[in-house]
mmCIF file of C-alpha atoms in Angstrom:
data_model
loop_
_atom_site.group_PDB
_atom_site.id
_atom_site.type_symbol
_atom_site.label_atom_id
_atom_site.label_comp_id
_atom_site.label_asym_id
_atom_site.label_seq_id
_atom_site.Cartn_x
_atom_site.Cartn_y
_atom_site.Cartn_z
ATOM 1 C CA MET A 1 94.627 -90.591 -48.829
ATOM 2 C CA LYS A 2 98.250 -90.475 -49.254
ATOM 3 C CA ILE A 3 100.509 -91.480 -45.811
ATOM 4 C CA SER A 4 103.670 -91.669 -45.628
ATOM 5 C CA ILE A 5 105.121 -94.248 -43.302
ATOM 6 C CA PRO A 6 108.488 -93.153 -41.888
ATOM 7 C CA GLY A 7 111.240 -95.626 -42.266
ATOM 8 C CA ARG A 8 108.995 -98.043 -43.980
ATOM 9 C CA PHE A 9 106.728 -97.030 -46.973
ATOM 10 C CA ASP A 10 104.171 -94.993 -48.573
ATOM 11 C CA LEU A 11 100.390 -95.545 -48.790
ATOM 12 C CA ASN A 12 98.054 -93.929 -51.601
ATOM 13 C CA ILE A 13 94.686 -95.282 -50.558
ATOM 14 C CA LYS A 14 91.868 -94.512 -52.907
ATOM 15 C CA ASN A 15 89.427 -97.695 -51.917
ATOM 16 C CA LEU A 16 88.247 -99.014 -48.813
ATOM 17 C CA LEU A 17 87.195 -102.685 -48.821
ATOM 18 C CA LEU A 18 84.674 -103.721 -45.353
ATOM 19 C CA ASP A 19 83.604 -107.077 -44.696
ATOM 20 C CA TYR A 20 80.076 -106.883 -43.694
ATOM 21 C CA ASN A 21 79.140 -109.245 -40.960
ATOM 22 C CA GLY A 22 81.637 -109.507 -37.922
ATOM 23 C CA THR A 23 83.314 -106.383 -39.158
ATOM 24 C CA ILE A 24 80.772 -103.252 -39.978
ATOM 25 C CA ALA A 25 77.632 -105.305 -38.838
ATOM 26 C CA LEU A 26 76.992 -108.081 -35.962
ATOM 27 C CA ASP A 27 74.354 -110.475 -36.563
ATOM 28 C CA GLY A 28 73.297 -108.639 -39.683
ATOM 29 C CA LYS A 29 72.711 -105.502 -38.343
ATOM 30 C CA LEU A 30 74.931 -102.262 -38.801
ATOM 31 C CA ILE A 31 76.902 -101.378 -36.043
ATOM 32 C CA LYS A 32 76.259 -98.239 -34.046
ATOM 33 C CA GLY A 33 78.451 -95.463 -35.172
ATOM 34 C CA VAL A 34 79.616 -97.090 -38.490
ATOM 35 C CA GLU A 35 77.159 -94.735 -40.744
ATOM 36 C CA GLU A 36 78.848 -91.496 -39.528
ATOM 37 C CA ARG A 37 82.058 -92.624 -39.929
ATOM 38 C CA LEU A 38 81.732 -94.039 -43.081
ATOM 39 C CA LYS A 39 80.262 -90.719 -44.258
ATOM 40 C CA LEU A 40 83.312 -88.981 -43.277
ATOM 41 C CA ILE A 41 85.712 -90.872 -44.802
ATOM 42 C CA LYS A 42 83.708 -90.838 -48.151
ATOM 43 C CA GLU A 43 83.933 -87.412 -47.901
ATOM 44 C CA SER A 44 87.948 -87.508 -47.673
ATOM 45 C CA GLY A 45 87.589 -88.895 -50.968
ATOM 46 C CA ILE A 46 87.953 -92.589 -50.562
ATOM 47 C CA ASN A 47 85.636 -95.018 -52.346
ATOM 48 C CA ILE A 48 83.982 -97.558 -50.048
ATOM 49 C CA PHE A 49 83.059 -101.269 -51.024
ATOM 50 C CA VAL A 50 81.379 -103.743 -48.776
ATOM 51 C CA LEU A 51 82.184 -107.122 -49.864
ATOM 52 C CA THR A 52 79.722 -110.012 -48.562
ATOM 53 C CA ALA A 53 77.743 -113.440 -48.721
ATOM 54 C CA ASP A 54 75.328 -111.077 -46.861
ATOM 55 C CA THR A 55 74.496 -114.424 -44.514
ATOM 56 C CA HIS A 56 71.768 -112.848 -43.056
ATOM 57 C CA GLY A 57 70.010 -111.179 -46.090
ATOM 58 C CA THR A 58 70.358 -107.536 -44.666
ATOM 59 C CA VAL A 59 72.957 -105.786 -46.204
ATOM 60 C CA ALA A 60 70.835 -103.619 -48.951
ATOM 61 C CA GLU A 61 68.778 -102.586 -46.216
ATOM 62 C CA GLU A 62 71.301 -102.097 -43.314
ATOM 63 C CA CYS A 63 73.253 -99.745 -45.734
ATOM 64 C CA GLU A 64 71.011 -98.223 -47.983
ATOM 65 C CA SER A 65 71.906 -94.855 -46.761
ATOM 66 C CA LEU A 66 75.465 -95.509 -46.820
ATOM 67 C CA PRO A 67 77.648 -93.803 -49.713
ATOM 68 C CA ILE A 68 79.081 -97.068 -50.507
ATOM 69 C CA GLN A 69 78.975 -100.132 -53.331
ATOM 70 C CA ILE A 70 77.824 -103.296 -52.017
ATOM 71 C CA LYS A 71 79.239 -106.780 -53.796
ATOM 72 C CA VAL A 72 77.064 -109.707 -52.825
ATOM 73 C CA PHE A 73 78.587 -113.158 -53.566
ATOM 74 C CA ASN A 74 78.053 -116.928 -53.184
ATOM 75 C CA ASN A 75 78.988 -117.990 -49.603
ATOM 76 C CA GLY A 76 81.301 -120.903 -50.677
ATOM 77 C CA GLU A 77 83.317 -118.730 -52.661
ATOM 78 C CA ALA A 78 83.788 -115.370 -50.458
ATOM 79 C CA ARG A 79 87.300 -115.572 -50.001
ATOM 80 C CA PHE A 80 88.308 -115.683 -53.585
ATOM 81 C CA ALA A 81 85.702 -113.235 -54.392
ATOM 82 C CA LYS A 82 87.370 -110.832 -52.177
ATOM 83 C CA ARG A 83 90.583 -111.467 -53.363
ATOM 84 C CA LYS A 84 89.547 -110.810 -57.104
ATOM 85 C CA ILE A 85 88.103 -107.775 -56.155
ATOM 86 C CA ALA A 86 91.040 -106.116 -54.353
ATOM 87 C CA GLU A 87 92.768 -107.407 -57.526
ATOM 88 C CA GLU A 88 90.310 -105.488 -60.032
ATOM 89 C CA LEU A 89 90.764 -102.473 -57.907
ATOM 90 C CA ASP A 90 94.325 -102.587 -57.779
ATOM 91 C CA GLY A 91 95.467 -103.872 -54.433
ATOM 92 C CA LYS A 92 98.219 -101.014 -54.100
ATOM 93 C CA LEU A 93 95.591 -98.379 -53.837
ATOM 94 C CA CYS A 94 93.392 -100.687 -51.331
ATOM 95 C CA ALA A 95 92.860 -100.739 -47.630
ATOM 96 C CA ALA A 96 91.067 -103.623 -46.097
ATOM 97 C CA ILE A 97 88.998 -104.385 -43.029
ATOM 98 C CA GLY A 98 87.704 -107.619 -42.055
ATOM 99 C CA ASN A 99 87.851 -110.230 -39.307
ATOM 100 C CA GLY A 100 87.036 -114.001 -41.093
ATOM 101 C CA PHE A 101 89.082 -116.245 -42.229
ATOM 102 C CA ASN A 102 87.331 -115.322 -46.108
ATOM 103 C CA ASP A 103 89.362 -111.924 -45.589
ATOM 104 C CA ALA A 104 92.734 -113.255 -45.579
ATOM 105 C CA LEU A 105 92.889 -113.556 -49.008
ATOM 106 C CA MET A 106 91.764 -110.423 -49.356
ATOM 107 C CA PHE A 107 94.236 -108.884 -46.920
ATOM 108 C CA GLU A 108 97.243 -110.121 -48.776
ATOM 109 C CA GLU A 109 96.089 -108.195 -52.183
ATOM 110 C CA SER A 110 95.689 -104.794 -50.117
ATOM 111 C CA ALA A 111 98.114 -102.407 -49.425
ATOM 112 C CA LEU A 112 96.850 -101.905 -45.997
ATOM 113 C CA ALA A 113 95.069 -104.480 -44.001
ATOM 114 C CA ILE A 114 93.187 -103.852 -40.620
ATOM 115 C CA VAL A 115 91.920 -106.785 -38.598
ATOM 116 C CA VAL A 116 89.036 -106.416 -36.184
ATOM 117 C CA LEU A 117 88.803 -108.169 -33.175
ATOM 118 C CA GLY A 118 85.074 -107.619 -32.253
ATOM 119 C CA SER A 119 81.954 -109.500 -30.733
ATOM 120 C CA GLU A 120 82.531 -112.304 -33.557
ATOM 121 C CA GLY A 121 86.135 -112.643 -32.966
ATOM 122 C CA CYS A 122 88.433 -112.640 -35.478
ATOM 123 C CA SER A 123 90.291 -115.533 -37.706
ATOM 124 C CA PRO A 124 93.793 -116.472 -37.322
ATOM 125 C CA ALA A 125 94.564 -116.463 -41.125
ATOM 126 C CA ALA A 126 93.060 -113.132 -40.965
ATOM 127 C CA MET A 127 95.106 -111.772 -38.145
ATOM 128 C CA LYS A 128 98.474 -113.436 -39.956
ATOM 129 C CA ASN A 129 97.908 -111.611 -42.920
ATOM 130 C CA ALA A 130 97.011 -108.234 -41.406
ATOM 131 C CA ASP A 131 98.797 -104.984 -40.676
ATOM 132 C CA ILE A 132 96.936 -103.309 -38.087
ATOM 133 C CA MET A 133 94.619 -105.292 -35.289
ATOM 134 C CA CYS A 134 91.873 -103.455 -33.718
ATOM 135 C CA ARG A 135 89.718 -103.978 -31.098
ATOM 136 C CA SER A 136 86.273 -102.564 -32.719
ATOM 137 C CA ILE A 137 85.175 -101.509 -36.314
ATOM 138 C CA GLU A 138 84.908 -98.058 -34.834
ATOM 139 C CA ASP A 139 88.684 -98.000 -33.860
ATOM 140 C CA ALA A 140 89.542 -99.204 -37.353
ATOM 141 C CA LEU A 141 87.335 -96.622 -39.304
ATOM 142 C CA ASP A 142 88.980 -93.809 -37.301
ATOM 143 C CA LEU A 143 92.443 -94.958 -38.414
ATOM 144 C CA PHE A 144 90.635 -93.434 -41.605
ATOM 145 C CA ILE A 145 90.050 -90.212 -40.058
ATOM 146 C CA ASN A 146 92.846 -89.901 -37.777
ATOM 147 C CA GLU A 147 95.913 -90.541 -40.273
ATOM 148 C CA SER A 148 98.438 -90.156 -37.638
ATOM 149 C CA ARG A 149 97.259 -93.343 -35.727
ATOM 150 C CA ILE A 150 98.199 -95.056 -38.765
ATOM 151 C CA ILE A 151 101.505 -93.823 -38.962
ATOM 152 C CA ALA A 152 101.761 -94.103 -35.257
ATOM 153 C CA THR A 153 101.329 -97.931 -35.349
ATOM 154 C CA LEU A 154 103.595 -98.888 -38.705
ATOM 155 C CA ARG A 155 106.520 -96.430 -38.628
ATOM 156 C CA GLY A 156 109.941 -98.167 -38.506
#
C-alpha cells in the first residue's frame, strides 16, 4: 500500500502490526467485524502480524481462520518484543495498531502508528507516539480499506 500524504511524506506499508488484547480482542475474544476487515486488508497485499503476550491464552483459537502470523512472547517483555519485531520487519514499511503502554515503542519504530481508544481505554504513552487516534478497531482497520481517510487525517 503506497500512500502519498500531501505536504508531508509518503508511506509504503507492507506490514500491519496488531496488538491483540484491547485492540482486536476484548477479554480474549476477537471483536466482531475484525475478521472480515483483516481478510480485506490481506487481499490488498499487506502482511498482517498479531503481537501478543496472550494474557487470556486465546489468540491461537480466536485467530485460527485469519490470514495472519501470530507472535507470542512473555508478558513482562511485551514492549521490547513488539519493538524488536517492528525493527526486524523494517519499521519504515510497517503500520501498527494498539492501545497499551507496551505498544508505545512499536509505534516509535513504525512508519504509521494508530492508537485505538476502545472499551479497554488506551495508554497515554501509546497516544503520545501515535499518528492517528481511532475510537474503535473497526475504524482503525477501515483506514486500510479506504486509504483516503489516512490522507485526510495526516495531510499538511
